[in-house]
Amino acid sequence: METALTKVKSEEYGGELIQLVSFNLEKEEYGINVLMVREIIRMLNITRVPNTPHYVEGVINLRGKVIPIINLRKKFDLMDSEYDKRTRIMVMEVVGELMGFIVDEVSEVIRISEKEIQPPPPAVSSGIEQECMAGVINQADRLLVLLDLERMFSADERRLFSNVG
């Protein structure tokens, strides 16, 4: 499966490794390519922007750069929840634009073998934003949903974000 995943040659692990940042939303674990993540920050004051989709919380000023903030709970139609001390904004580059994504908690950076990635089952891939679901990783006692954020937004949405930021 060729996506924008980080591949690392390693004899110790016996082949191609992929590095992911894992994070939680509504008690489910997700993974994203570590190279897409620019930084992970605590919640900041978000300035609301009118006439934006329901999942756009607004914008923040990050060292002089205004970036749109996406609430992944809302984007995935999950129940909203209060922000707490573990809530983070993952600042990522998606299709050439910096964006912030609100997540419940960032867990860790993990390395997995490319062979561990399974395609999403057909019944599941009709659910949460199937376009951005790159696969599922089954690791002993946990399942991790691998996301490809570059496929999450339509061309119209990307144009809107470049105008918002």
Short mmCIF file of C-alpha atoms in Angstrom, two decimals:
data_model
loop_
_atom_site.label_atom_id
_atom_site.label_comp_id
_atom_site.label_asym_id
_atom_site.label_seq_id
_atom_site.Cartn_x
_atom_site.Cartn_y
_atom_site.Cartn_z
CA MET A 1 0.00 0.00 0.00
CA GLU A 2 1.74 3.19 -1.17
CA THR A 3 0.60 6.26 0.72
CA ALA A 4 2.51 9.11 2.29
CA LEU A 5 3.79 6.80 5.01
CA THR A 6 7.24 7.04 6.49
CA LYS A 7 9.34 4.05 5.52
CA VAL A 8 12.49 3.14 7.36
CA LYS A 9 14.87 0.39 6.25
CA SER A 10 15.90 -1.70 9.23
CA GLU A 11 17.48 -5.11 9.39
CA GLU A 12 16.65 -5.29 13.10
CA TYR A 13 12.92 -5.31 12.31
CA GLY A 14 13.29 -7.31 9.12
CA GLY A 15 12.30 -4.80 6.44
CA GLU A 16 10.17 -1.68 5.98
CA LEU A 17 9.07 0.18 9.10
CA ILE A 18 6.46 2.89 9.32
CA GLN A 19 6.55 5.50 12.07
CA LEU A 20 3.21 6.79 13.29
CA VAL A 21 2.00 9.22 15.93
CA SER A 22 -0.89 7.56 17.74
CA PHE A 23 -3.72 9.59 19.25
CA ASN A 24 -7.13 9.00 20.78
CA LEU A 25 -10.62 10.16 19.92
CA GLU A 26 -13.59 8.86 21.91
CA LYS A 27 -11.53 5.96 23.34
CA GLU A 28 -10.48 4.79 19.86
CA GLU A 29 -6.86 4.90 18.75
CA TYR A 30 -5.73 6.38 15.44
CA GLY A 31 -2.37 6.70 13.75
CA ILE A 32 -0.92 9.30 11.40
CA ASN A 33 2.36 9.51 9.48
CA VAL A 34 4.95 11.07 11.79
CA LEU A 35 6.36 13.22 8.97
CA MET A 36 3.03 15.03 8.57
CA VAL A 37 3.13 16.22 12.19
CA ARG A 38 4.91 19.56 12.60
CA GLU A 39 4.24 19.89 16.31
CA ILE A 40 1.87 18.98 19.11
CA ILE A 41 0.64 21.79 21.35
CA ARG A 42 -1.71 22.27 24.28
CA MET A 43 -5.07 23.86 23.64
CA LEU A 44 -4.95 27.57 22.87
CA ASN A 45 -7.65 30.21 22.57
CA ILE A 46 -9.35 29.64 19.23
CA THR A 47 -10.84 32.57 17.32
CA ARG A 48 -14.13 31.58 15.69
CA VAL A 49 -14.60 32.26 11.98
CA PRO A 50 -18.14 32.70 10.60
CA ASN A 51 -19.52 30.70 7.66
CA THR A 52 -17.22 27.71 8.04
CA PRO A 53 -18.17 24.02 8.23
CA HIS A 54 -19.34 22.76 11.64
CA TYR A 55 -16.08 20.90 12.29
CA VAL A 56 -13.90 24.04 11.87
CA GLU A 57 -13.45 25.45 15.38
CA GLY A 58 -11.74 28.60 14.08
CA VAL A 59 -8.13 29.77 13.77
CA ILE A 60 -5.12 30.24 16.01
CA ASN A 61 -2.02 32.39 15.70
CA LEU A 62 1.00 30.11 15.94
CA ARG A 63 4.18 32.19 15.94
CA GLY A 64 2.77 34.69 13.46
CA LYS A 65 1.09 32.13 11.19
CA VAL A 66 -2.71 31.88 11.24
CA ILE A 67 -3.84 28.28 10.88
CA PRO A 68 -7.33 26.73 10.78
CA ILE A 69 -8.28 24.35 13.60
CA ILE A 70 -10.31 21.22 12.80
CA ASN A 71 -12.20 19.33 15.49
CA LEU A 72 -11.72 15.68 14.48
CA ARG A 73 -14.57 14.56 16.78
CA LYS A 74 -16.96 16.73 14.77
CA LYS A 75 -15.40 15.78 11.42
CA PHE A 76 -15.94 12.09 12.25
CA ASP A 77 -19.46 12.73 13.66
CA LEU A 78 -18.46 11.64 17.16
CA MET A 79 -20.04 13.04 20.33
CA ASP A 80 -18.57 16.35 21.40
CA SER A 81 -16.73 16.48 24.73
CA GLU A 82 -15.14 19.06 26.97
CA TYR A 83 -11.46 19.80 26.47
CA ASP A 84 -9.27 18.69 29.35
CA LYS A 85 -5.58 18.70 30.32
CA ARG A 86 -4.84 15.89 27.83
CA THR A 87 -6.53 17.58 24.83
CA ARG A 88 -3.99 18.56 22.19
CA ILE A 89 -3.77 20.30 18.84
CA MET A 90 -1.70 18.35 16.34
CA VAL A 91 -0.30 20.84 13.82
CA MET A 92 0.15 19.07 10.51
CA GLU A 93 0.86 19.82 6.90
CA VAL A 94 -2.00 18.55 4.74
CA VAL A 95 -1.76 19.06 0.98
CA GLY A 96 0.72 21.90 1.46
CA GLU A 97 -1.34 23.76 4.09
CA LEU A 98 -0.69 23.91 7.83
CA MET A 99 -3.75 22.86 9.85
CA GLY A 100 -4.37 22.08 13.48
CA PHE A 101 -6.40 19.01 14.49
CA ILE A 102 -7.95 18.78 17.96
CA VAL A 103 -7.56 15.30 19.47
CA ASP A 104 -8.45 13.93 22.90
CA GLU A 105 -4.93 12.77 23.67
CA VAL A 106 -1.65 12.06 21.90
CA SER A 107 -0.29 8.68 22.96
CA GLU A 108 3.11 7.87 21.45
CA VAL A 109 5.24 7.45 18.37
CA ILE A 110 5.14 3.83 17.27
CA ARG A 111 7.03 1.84 14.69
CA ILE A 112 5.21 -0.88 12.85
CA SER A 113 6.03 -3.15 9.97
CA GLU A 114 4.27 -2.27 6.73
CA LYS A 115 3.04 -5.88 6.71
CA GLU A 116 0.93 -5.20 9.82
CA ILE A 117 -1.36 -2.81 7.90
CA GLN A 118 -4.57 -4.45 6.79
CA PRO A 119 -7.09 -2.82 4.45
CA PRO A 120 -10.20 -1.53 6.21
CA PRO A 121 -13.05 -4.06 6.16
CA PRO A 122 -15.81 -3.14 3.65
CA ALA A 123 -18.45 -2.76 6.40
CA VAL A 124 -16.24 -0.29 8.29
CA SER A 125 -15.02 1.65 5.29
CA SER A 126 -18.55 2.91 4.67
CA GLY A 127 -18.49 4.59 8.10
CA ILE A 128 -16.12 7.27 9.38
CA GLU A 129 -14.74 9.26 6.52
CA GLN A 130 -13.84 6.18 4.52
CA GLU A 131 -11.73 8.18 2.08
CA CYS A 132 -9.17 8.98 4.76
CA MET A 133 -9.01 5.52 6.32
CA ALA A 134 -5.78 4.02 4.98
CA GLY A 135 -5.93 0.78 6.94
CA VAL A 136 -6.18 -0.99 10.27
CA ILE A 137 -3.27 -2.19 12.39
CA ASN A 138 -3.83 -5.12 14.72
CA GLN A 139 -1.24 -5.07 17.49
CA ALA A 140 -1.74 -7.76 20.15
CA ASP A 141 -4.27 -6.09 22.48
CA ARG A 142 -5.24 -3.07 20.39
CA LEU A 143 -6.53 -1.98 17.00
CA LEU A 144 -5.27 1.25 15.49
CA VAL A 145 -6.99 3.02 12.58
CA LEU A 146 -4.44 4.42 10.13
CA LEU A 147 -5.49 7.77 8.63
CA ASP A 148 -4.41 9.50 5.44
CA LEU A 149 -5.44 13.10 6.08
CA GLU A 150 -4.55 14.18 2.56
CA ARG A 151 -7.69 12.34 1.41
CA MET A 152 -9.91 13.71 4.20
CA PHE A 153 -10.93 16.99 2.56
CA SER A 154 -12.48 17.75 -0.80
CA ALA A 155 -10.89 20.30 -3.14
CA ASP A 156 -13.57 22.83 -2.11
CA GLU A 157 -12.77 22.31 1.58
CA ARG A 158 -9.05 22.76 0.95
CA ARG A 159 -9.73 26.04 -0.89
CA LEU A 160 -11.83 27.20 2.07
CA PHE A 161 -9.03 26.41 4.54
CA SER A 162 -6.43 28.29 2.50
CA ASN A 163 -8.77 31.32 2.62
CA VAL A 164 -9.49 30.94 6.37
CA GLY A 165 -5.79 30.75 7.31
#
